[in-house]
Amino acid sequence: MRYRIYPAALPLFLLIVLFHLPPAAEANENRPENRTVDTPGSHLDIVQQGRVIARYMYAHDTKTDQRRHETYKPYLHVMAGDGKTPITKGAGGKFTHHRGIFLGWNRIGFQGKNNDLWHMKTSEIIHREFLETVSADDRTTVKVRLHWMDAKGQVILDEVRSMEFDHTDPKALFCGSFRCELTAVNDKVTLNGDPEHAGFQYRPTNEVAENKSAKYLFHKQGINPKKDRDLPWVALNYEAGGKKYSVQHMNHPGNPKGSIYSAYRDYGRFGSFPKVDLEKGERLQLEFRIRVTEGEMPTRESLAAEYEKYVR
């Protein structure tokens, strides 16, 4: 059947058509999306399909000793499936300086003195600025500038840290890739320490220090993390809030050779430790991926497959 629309009836016809069209704008507003939400001077939330998956803690406040203690270095929280509860540790608890996903060394040589940017008693790592925050359907990228300071307020290292959050992994609670570019801007720098007090680390919530639930898996049997070097990855399984979580810490093959994983503590802090000497103006690049899933420890074969996705 064919319809003829007369000019006088056109406004009514258009009104009927528009009334029956789906509310596209409203649907887009209500659709969960990937984005970042900043609480200025405090933290930045990374939101995936409407759920907070990570929280970048970047506050720096020296007005009181307590606030300095709480904010002397930036770190990244990983959030539980409710989008509200961190499954990583913040300030306080056993070894208060262990916080979420973080980077540090306890023996940094600079101008003839040792600087402890692990325990942070006299030195600080300060978030200076956001260089980039971009969200898309497949990923969110957050790039920041950090200054590693000595006790006199001099910059030891200028760091550009890129954090890329993958939104395409349906099995992962969290999947983040990290590139840390550290430049010795004022003088030569020695990054030193030991596997217990240095490196790129993941620390579960303090509940794990009480329930002793941390269990580790290596890429093959017979690995001794205190002796074997340059492991491609290490996985941790732990219990928090009545649920189990598995964390795969992946070491990029381009990282400095001779790196050692600390991966045996019953409270779950684990990560990779490299020693590096930098001349003035020289830059160190470190790359890692952290992937978190709910449930029991995945198989060694599936973890190996995830690592191949990362490095290919």
Coordinates of C-alpha atoms in Angstrom, one line a residue:
M1 CA 0.0 0.0 0.0
R2 CA 1.4 3.5 -0.9
Y3 CA 0.8 6.5 1.2
R4 CA 0.5 10.1 0.0
I5 CA 1.5 12.8 2.6
Y6 CA -0.1 16.1 2.1
P7 CA 1.8 19.2 3.2
A8 CA -0.7 20.2 5.8
A9 CA -0.3 16.8 7.5
L10 CA 3.5 16.8 7.4
P11 CA 4.1 18.3 10.9
L12 CA 1.8 15.6 12.4
F13 CA 3.5 12.9 10.4
L14 CA 7.0 13.9 11.6
L15 CA 5.8 14.1 15.2
I16 CA 4.5 10.5 14.9
V17 CA 7.8 9.3 13.4
L18 CA 10.0 11.0 16.0
F19 CA 7.8 9.8 18.8
H20 CA 8.4 6.2 17.7
L21 CA 12.1 6.5 17.2
P22 CA 14.3 4.9 20.0
P23 CA 15.7 7.5 22.4
A24 CA 19.3 7.2 21.1
A25 CA 20.7 10.0 23.1
E26 CA 19.2 8.7 26.3
A27 CA 20.3 5.2 25.6
N28 CA 23.9 6.4 25.1
E29 CA 23.8 8.3 28.4
N30 CA 22.6 5.2 30.3
R31 CA 25.1 2.8 28.6
P32 CA 28.0 1.8 30.8
E33 CA 31.2 3.2 29.4
N34 CA 35.0 3.3 29.8
R35 CA 36.3 6.5 31.3
T36 CA 38.4 8.1 34.0
V37 CA 36.9 10.0 37.0
D38 CA 39.3 12.3 38.8
T39 CA 39.0 13.4 42.4
P40 CA 41.5 16.3 42.2
G41 CA 44.5 16.1 44.4
S42 CA 43.5 12.6 45.7
H43 CA 42.9 9.8 43.2
L44 CA 41.9 8.9 39.6
D45 CA 39.4 6.1 39.0
I46 CA 39.6 3.9 35.9
V47 CA 36.1 2.9 35.0
Q48 CA 35.3 -0.1 32.7
Q49 CA 31.8 -0.6 31.6
G50 CA 30.5 1.5 34.5
R51 CA 32.6 -0.4 37.1
V52 CA 35.8 1.0 38.8
I53 CA 38.5 -1.5 38.1
A54 CA 41.5 0.5 39.5
R55 CA 42.3 3.6 41.5
Y56 CA 45.5 5.6 41.0
M57 CA 46.4 7.1 44.3
Y58 CA 48.4 10.3 43.7
A59 CA 47.8 12.6 46.7
H60 CA 50.9 14.3 48.1
D61 CA 50.3 16.1 51.4
T62 CA 53.0 17.1 53.9
K63 CA 51.0 19.2 56.3
T64 CA 51.1 16.6 59.0
D65 CA 53.4 13.6 59.7
Q66 CA 50.3 11.3 59.3
R67 CA 49.3 12.8 55.9
R68 CA 52.9 12.6 54.7
H69 CA 53.0 8.9 55.7
E70 CA 49.8 8.2 53.8
T71 CA 50.8 10.1 50.6
Y72 CA 54.6 9.8 50.3
K73 CA 54.4 7.8 47.0
P74 CA 51.8 7.1 44.3
Y75 CA 50.5 3.6 43.7
L76 CA 47.6 1.8 42.0
H77 CA 44.8 -0.1 43.8
V78 CA 43.1 -3.0 42.0
M79 CA 39.4 -3.1 42.9
A80 CA 37.1 -6.1 43.6
G81 CA 34.1 -6.9 41.4
D82 CA 31.9 -4.6 43.3
G83 CA 34.0 -1.6 42.0
K84 CA 34.3 -0.3 45.6
T85 CA 36.6 -2.5 47.6
P86 CA 40.4 -2.6 47.0
I87 CA 41.9 -6.1 46.9
T88 CA 45.3 -4.5 47.2
K89 CA 46.8 -2.8 50.3
G90 CA 47.0 0.9 51.1
A91 CA 48.7 2.6 54.1
G92 CA 48.9 0.8 57.4
G93 CA 48.9 -2.9 58.1
K94 CA 51.9 -5.2 57.9
F95 CA 54.7 -3.2 56.2
T96 CA 52.9 0.0 55.6
H97 CA 55.1 1.0 52.7
H98 CA 53.8 -1.9 50.6
R99 CA 50.9 -0.4 48.6
G100 CA 49.0 -1.8 45.7
I101 CA 51.0 -1.9 42.5
F102 CA 54.2 0.2 43.1
L103 CA 57.8 0.7 42.2
G104 CA 60.8 1.4 44.4
W105 CA 64.4 0.7 45.5
N106 CA 65.8 0.9 49.0
R107 CA 69.3 1.7 47.9
I108 CA 69.4 4.5 45.3
G109 CA 72.9 6.0 45.0
F110 CA 72.9 9.7 44.2
Q111 CA 75.6 12.3 44.7
G112 CA 77.5 10.1 47.2
K113 CA 74.5 9.3 49.4
N114 CA 72.0 6.4 49.7
N115 CA 68.3 7.2 49.2
D116 CA 65.7 4.8 50.4
L117 CA 62.7 5.2 48.1
W118 CA 61.1 2.0 49.3
H119 CA 60.5 2.6 53.1
M120 CA 60.2 6.4 52.3
K121 CA 61.4 7.6 55.7
T122 CA 63.1 10.8 54.3
S123 CA 62.5 10.7 50.6
E124 CA 59.3 10.9 48.5
I125 CA 58.0 10.1 45.1
I126 CA 55.7 12.9 44.0
H127 CA 53.0 12.9 41.3
R128 CA 53.6 16.1 39.3
E129 CA 51.1 16.0 36.4
F130 CA 48.8 14.0 34.2
L131 CA 50.3 13.9 30.7
E132 CA 47.4 11.9 29.1
T133 CA 44.1 10.3 30.0
V134 CA 42.4 8.7 27.1
S135 CA 39.6 6.2 27.1
A136 CA 38.3 4.1 24.2
D137 CA 36.2 0.9 23.7
D138 CA 39.3 -1.3 23.9
R139 CA 41.5 0.5 26.4
T140 CA 42.2 3.4 28.7
T141 CA 45.6 5.0 28.8
V142 CA 46.8 7.1 31.8
K143 CA 50.3 8.7 31.5
V144 CA 51.7 10.6 34.5
R145 CA 55.0 12.4 35.4
L146 CA 56.6 11.5 38.8
H147 CA 59.6 13.0 40.5
W148 CA 61.7 10.8 42.8
M149 CA 63.2 13.2 45.4
D150 CA 66.1 13.0 47.8
A151 CA 65.9 14.4 51.4
K152 CA 67.1 17.8 50.2
G153 CA 64.4 18.2 47.6
Q154 CA 66.5 17.4 44.6
V155 CA 65.1 15.4 41.7
I156 CA 66.9 12.0 41.5
L157 CA 64.7 10.6 38.8
D158 CA 62.2 12.0 36.4
E159 CA 59.7 9.2 35.6
V160 CA 57.0 9.1 32.9
R161 CA 54.7 6.2 33.8
S162 CA 52.2 4.9 31.3
M163 CA 49.4 2.7 32.5
E164 CA 47.3 1.0 29.8
F165 CA 44.1 -0.8 31.0
D166 CA 42.7 -3.5 28.6
H167 CA 38.9 -3.5 28.3
T168 CA 38.7 -6.5 25.9
D169 CA 39.6 -9.4 28.2
P170 CA 36.3 -11.0 29.3
K171 CA 37.9 -13.3 31.9
A172 CA 40.0 -10.7 33.6
L173 CA 38.9 -8.6 36.6
F174 CA 41.8 -6.3 35.8
C175 CA 44.5 -6.3 33.1
G176 CA 47.0 -3.5 33.1
S177 CA 50.3 -2.9 31.2
F178 CA 52.9 -0.6 32.7
R179 CA 55.8 1.3 31.1
C180 CA 58.0 3.1 33.5
E181 CA 60.6 5.5 31.9
L182 CA 63.1 6.8 34.5
T183 CA 65.6 9.4 33.6
A184 CA 68.6 10.5 35.7
V185 CA 68.2 14.2 35.2
N186 CA 70.7 15.8 37.6
D187 CA 73.5 13.2 38.2
K188 CA 74.3 9.6 37.8
V189 CA 72.1 7.2 39.7
T190 CA 72.5 3.6 41.0
L191 CA 69.3 1.6 41.5
N192 CA 70.1 -1.1 43.9
G193 CA 68.7 -3.1 46.8
D194 CA 67.5 -6.7 47.1
P195 CA 64.5 -8.7 46.0
E196 CA 62.7 -8.0 49.3
H197 CA 63.0 -4.2 49.1
A198 CA 63.1 -3.2 45.5
G199 CA 61.4 -3.6 42.1
F200 CA 58.0 -3.5 40.5
Q201 CA 55.7 -5.1 43.1
Y202 CA 52.1 -6.2 43.7
R203 CA 50.9 -6.3 47.4
P204 CA 47.5 -7.9 48.2
T205 CA 45.2 -6.5 50.8
N206 CA 46.4 -6.8 54.4
E207 CA 43.9 -9.5 55.0
V208 CA 46.3 -11.9 53.4
A209 CA 48.9 -11.2 56.0
E210 CA 46.4 -12.6 58.5
N211 CA 45.0 -15.5 56.6
K212 CA 48.3 -16.6 55.1
S213 CA 46.5 -17.6 51.9
A214 CA 49.3 -16.7 49.4
K215 CA 50.3 -19.4 47.0
Y216 CA 52.7 -19.1 44.0
L217 CA 53.0 -20.7 40.6
F218 CA 56.0 -20.5 38.3
H219 CA 56.3 -21.0 34.5
K220 CA 57.8 -24.5 35.1
Q221 CA 58.5 -26.9 37.9
G222 CA 61.7 -26.7 39.9
I223 CA 62.0 -22.9 39.9
N224 CA 63.9 -21.4 42.8
P225 CA 62.9 -17.7 42.8
K226 CA 65.8 -16.8 45.2
K227 CA 68.3 -18.1 42.6
D228 CA 66.8 -18.2 39.1
R229 CA 66.9 -15.1 37.1
D230 CA 64.7 -13.4 34.4
L231 CA 61.6 -15.4 35.0
P232 CA 58.9 -14.6 32.3
W233 CA 56.1 -14.5 34.8
V234 CA 55.0 -15.5 38.3
A235 CA 51.4 -16.1 39.5
L236 CA 49.9 -15.6 42.9
N237 CA 46.6 -16.9 44.3
Y238 CA 45.1 -15.4 47.5
E239 CA 41.9 -15.1 49.5
A240 CA 40.2 -11.8 50.4
G241 CA 36.7 -10.9 51.4
G242 CA 35.6 -14.5 51.0
K243 CA 36.8 -14.8 47.4
K244 CA 39.9 -16.0 45.7
Y245 CA 42.0 -14.0 43.3
S246 CA 44.8 -14.9 41.0
V247 CA 47.5 -12.4 39.9
Q248 CA 49.9 -12.9 37.0
H249 CA 52.9 -10.7 37.1
M250 CA 54.5 -10.6 33.7
N251 CA 58.1 -9.5 33.0
H252 CA 58.8 -8.0 29.6
P253 CA 61.8 -9.7 27.8
G254 CA 63.2 -6.2 27.1
N255 CA 63.7 -5.5 30.9
P256 CA 67.3 -5.5 32.3
K257 CA 68.8 -9.0 32.5
G258 CA 69.6 -10.6 35.9
S259 CA 66.3 -9.6 37.4
I260 CA 65.1 -11.6 40.4
Y261 CA 61.5 -12.3 41.5
S262 CA 60.6 -12.1 45.2
A263 CA 57.7 -14.6 45.2
Y264 CA 57.5 -16.6 48.4
R265 CA 56.1 -14.4 51.2
D266 CA 52.9 -15.7 52.9
Y267 CA 51.4 -12.2 52.9
G268 CA 51.6 -12.1 49.1
R269 CA 53.9 -9.2 48.2
F270 CA 55.7 -10.2 45.0
G271 CA 57.5 -8.7 42.1
S272 CA 60.6 -8.3 39.9
F273 CA 63.8 -6.6 41.0
P274 CA 66.5 -5.3 38.6
K275 CA 69.8 -3.5 39.4
V276 CA 70.7 -0.7 37.1
D277 CA 73.3 2.1 36.8
L278 CA 72.3 5.3 35.0
E279 CA 74.6 8.0 33.8
K280 CA 73.3 11.6 33.9
G281 CA 70.7 12.0 31.2
E282 CA 70.4 8.2 30.7
R283 CA 66.9 6.7 30.7
L284 CA 65.8 3.3 31.9
Q285 CA 62.6 1.7 30.5
L286 CA 60.8 -1.1 32.5
E287 CA 57.7 -2.9 31.2
F288 CA 55.3 -5.2 33.0
R289 CA 51.8 -6.5 32.8
I290 CA 49.5 -7.4 35.8
R291 CA 46.5 -9.5 35.1
V292 CA 44.0 -10.4 37.8
T293 CA 41.2 -13.0 37.7
E294 CA 38.7 -14.3 40.2
G295 CA 38.8 -17.9 41.4
E296 CA 41.4 -20.6 41.8
M297 CA 44.8 -20.5 40.2
P298 CA 44.6 -20.9 36.4
T299 CA 46.6 -23.7 34.8
R300 CA 50.3 -23.2 33.9
E301 CA 49.3 -23.6 30.3
S302 CA 46.7 -20.9 30.3
L303 CA 49.1 -18.5 32.1
A304 CA 51.8 -19.2 29.5
A305 CA 49.3 -18.4 26.8
E306 CA 48.5 -15.0 28.5
Y307 CA 52.2 -14.2 28.6
E308 CA 52.6 -15.0 24.9
K309 CA 49.7 -12.5 24.2
Y310 CA 51.7 -9.9 26.1
V311 CA 55.0 -10.3 24.4
R312 CA 54.0 -11.1 20.8

